[in-house]
CSV table of C-alpha atoms in Angstrom, one decimal:
chain,number,residue,atom,x,y,z
A,1,MET,CA,102.6,-3.6,84.4
A,2,ALA,CA,105.8,-1.8,85.2
A,3,THR,CA,107.3,-2.6,81.8
A,4,SER,CA,104.4,-1.0,79.9
A,5,ALA,CA,105.1,2.3,81.8
A,6,THR,CA,108.7,2.4,80.6
A,7,ALA,CA,107.9,1.3,77.1
A,8,PRO,CA,107.4,4.9,75.7
A,9,SER,CA,110.8,6.1,76.8
A,10,GLU,CA,112.4,3.0,75.3
A,11,VAL,CA,110.7,3.6,72.0
A,12,ALA,CA,112.1,7.1,71.7
A,13,THR,CA,115.7,5.8,71.8
A,14,THR,CA,115.3,2.9,69.4
A,15,PRO,CA,117.8,2.7,66.5
A,16,THR,CA,115.1,3.4,64.0
A,17,SER,CA,114.3,6.8,65.5
A,18,LYS,CA,118.1,7.6,65.6
A,19,ARG,CA,118.3,6.5,62.0
A,20,SER,CA,115.3,8.6,61.0
A,21,LEU,CA,116.8,11.6,62.7
A,22,LEU,CA,120.1,11.1,60.9
A,23,ILE,CA,118.4,10.8,57.6
A,24,LYS,CA,116.4,14.0,58.2
A,25,ILE,CA,119.6,15.9,59.2
A,26,SER,CA,121.4,14.6,56.2
A,27,VAL,CA,118.7,15.6,53.8
A,28,GLY,CA,118.4,19.0,55.4
A,29,LEU,CA,122.1,19.6,55.2
A,30,ILE,CA,122.2,18.6,51.5
A,31,ILE,CA,119.3,21.0,50.8
A,32,VAL,CA,120.9,23.9,52.7
A,33,GLY,CA,124.3,23.2,51.0
A,34,PHE,CA,122.7,23.3,47.6
A,35,ILE,CA,120.9,26.6,48.4
A,36,ILE,CA,124.1,28.2,49.6
A,37,TYR,CA,125.9,27.0,46.4
A,38,VAL,CA,123.2,28.4,44.2
A,39,ILE,CA,123.2,31.8,46.0
A,40,VAL,CA,127.0,32.0,45.8
A,41,ASP,CA,127.1,30.8,42.2
A,42,LEU,CA,124.6,33.3,41.0
A,43,THR,CA,126.6,36.2,42.5
A,44,THR,CA,130.0,35.0,41.2
A,45,THR,CA,130.6,32.5,38.4
A,46,GLN,CA,127.0,31.9,37.2
A,47,HIS,CA,127.4,28.3,36.3
A,48,THR,CA,123.8,27.8,37.2
A,49,ARG,CA,122.7,30.3,34.6
A,50,ARG,CA,124.7,28.6,31.9
A,51,ILE,CA,123.3,25.2,32.8
A,52,ILE,CA,119.8,26.6,32.6
A,53,ALA,CA,120.6,28.1,29.1
A,54,ASP,CA,121.9,24.7,27.9
A,55,PHE,CA,118.8,23.0,29.2
A,56,LEU,CA,116.5,25.4,27.4
A,57,ASP,CA,118.4,24.8,24.2
A,58,TRP,CA,117.8,21.0,24.6
A,59,ILE,CA,114.1,21.7,25.1
A,60,GLY,CA,114.0,23.5,21.8
A,61,GLU,CA,115.5,20.5,20.0
A,62,ASN,CA,113.2,18.0,21.8
A,63,PRO,CA,109.8,19.7,22.5
A,64,ALA,CA,107.8,16.6,23.4
A,65,ALA,CA,110.2,15.2,26.0
A,66,GLY,CA,111.1,18.8,26.9
A,67,VAL,CA,107.7,19.6,28.4
A,68,PHE,CA,107.9,16.9,31.0
A,69,ALA,CA,111.6,17.5,31.7
A,70,PHE,CA,110.9,21.2,32.0
A,71,ILE,CA,108.1,20.5,34.5
A,72,GLY,CA,110.5,18.4,36.6
A,73,VAL,CA,113.3,20.9,36.5
A,74,TYR,CA,111.0,23.8,37.3
A,75,ALA,CA,109.6,21.9,40.3
A,76,MET,CA,113.2,21.2,41.6
A,77,ALA,CA,114.1,24.9,41.0
A,78,ASN,CA,111.2,25.9,43.1
A,79,ILE,CA,112.2,23.6,45.9
A,80,PHE,CA,115.8,24.8,45.9
A,81,PHE,CA,115.0,28.5,45.6
A,82,ILE,CA,116.5,28.9,42.1
A,83,PRO,CA,115.0,32.0,40.6
A,84,GLY,CA,112.2,30.9,38.3
A,85,THR,CA,112.2,34.1,36.2
A,86,ILE,CA,115.0,32.8,33.9
A,87,LEU,CA,113.2,29.5,33.4
A,88,THR,CA,109.8,31.1,32.8
A,89,LEU,CA,111.0,33.5,30.2
A,90,GLY,CA,113.2,30.8,28.7
A,91,ALA,CA,110.3,28.4,28.4
A,92,GLY,CA,108.2,31.0,26.6
A,93,PHE,CA,111.1,31.8,24.2
A,94,VAL,CA,112.1,28.2,23.5
A,95,PHE,CA,108.6,26.7,23.1
A,96,ALA,CA,107.5,29.6,20.9
A,97,ASN,CA,110.5,29.0,18.7
A,98,ALA,CA,110.0,25.3,18.6
A,99,LEU,CA,106.2,25.1,18.1
A,100,GLY,CA,105.1,28.5,16.9
A,101,LEU,CA,104.0,31.5,18.9
A,102,GLY,CA,100.5,30.5,19.9
A,103,VAL,CA,101.0,26.8,20.7
A,104,GLY,CA,104.5,27.5,22.1
A,105,ILE,CA,103.4,30.2,24.6
A,106,PHE,CA,100.4,28.1,25.6
A,107,LEU,CA,102.5,25.0,26.2
A,108,ALA,CA,105.1,27.0,28.1
A,109,THR,CA,102.4,28.5,30.3
A,110,VAL,CA,101.0,25.1,31.1
A,111,ALA,CA,104.5,23.7,31.8
A,112,VAL,CA,105.4,26.6,34.1
A,113,PHE,CA,102.1,26.3,35.9
A,114,PHE,CA,102.4,22.6,36.6
A,115,GLY,CA,106.1,22.9,37.4
A,116,ALA,CA,105.4,25.6,39.9
A,117,LEU,CA,102.5,23.7,41.4
A,118,LEU,CA,104.4,20.5,41.8
A,119,GLY,CA,107.4,22.3,43.2
A,120,SER,CA,105.3,24.3,45.7
A,121,CYS,CA,103.5,21.2,46.9
A,122,ALA,CA,106.8,19.3,47.3
A,123,ALA,CA,108.4,22.3,49.2
A,124,PHE,CA,105.3,22.4,51.5
A,125,LEU,CA,105.5,18.6,52.2
A,126,ILE,CA,109.2,18.8,52.9
A,127,GLY,CA,108.7,21.7,55.3
A,128,ARG,CA,105.7,20.2,56.9
A,129,TYR,CA,106.9,16.6,57.4
A,130,LEU,CA,110.6,16.4,56.9
A,131,LEU,CA,111.8,19.6,58.5
A,132,ARG,CA,109.0,20.1,61.0
A,133,ASP,CA,111.1,19.1,64.0
A,134,CYS,CA,113.9,21.5,63.1
A,135,VAL,CA,111.6,24.4,62.7
A,136,SER,CA,109.8,23.6,65.9
A,137,ASN,CA,113.1,23.6,67.8
A,138,LEU,CA,113.9,27.1,66.3
A,139,THR,CA,110.5,28.5,67.3
A,140,LYS,CA,111.0,27.5,70.9
A,141,LYS,CA,113.5,30.4,71.2
A,142,TYR,CA,110.7,32.9,70.6
A,143,VAL,CA,107.5,32.8,72.7
A,144,ILE,CA,105.3,34.5,70.0
A,145,PHE,CA,106.1,31.9,67.4
A,146,GLU,CA,105.4,29.1,69.8
A,147,ALA,CA,102.0,30.7,70.7
A,148,ILE,CA,101.2,31.1,66.9
A,149,ASP,CA,102.1,27.4,66.4
A,150,VAL,CA,99.8,26.3,69.2
A,151,ALA,CA,97.0,28.5,68.0
A,152,MET,CA,97.3,27.2,64.5
A,153,GLU,CA,97.4,23.6,65.7
A,154,ASP,CA,94.2,24.0,67.8
A,155,LYS,CA,92.1,26.2,65.6
A,156,GLY,CA,93.7,26.5,62.1
A,157,LEU,CA,92.9,29.7,60.2
A,158,ARG,CA,89.5,30.4,61.8
């Protein structure tokens, strides 16, 4: 019976929990590093803007595959805080030139919508499950945030 009382503390220090923590920290650092790179790049050399322009040119040449590629790229841009305005306007321009004004604008609207939807869902899931512990550690510094978290956990948005 004494071993069952000490089992929960042993579970918290298992190698899998340490590995899981290391993976979370690594992914978080990669994401933060990429966000910092994009912010610095957009204010200095603007390589990101040129890459986006090249991608939009490729979509104009390959419209069928371009729709699905655009949805994936737009979702990733949404996750990594890359401004979507350039991609949104570029999609309308490129698809309209490749497929005609009516069909092109419609297809661009659908692609932007689904890209933003998938990116927003992925960003939510990353924040909710992958980075939850990091955010909860930050909220412990401020009593009001901890109170809001407890209230939301108990009652939701009632």
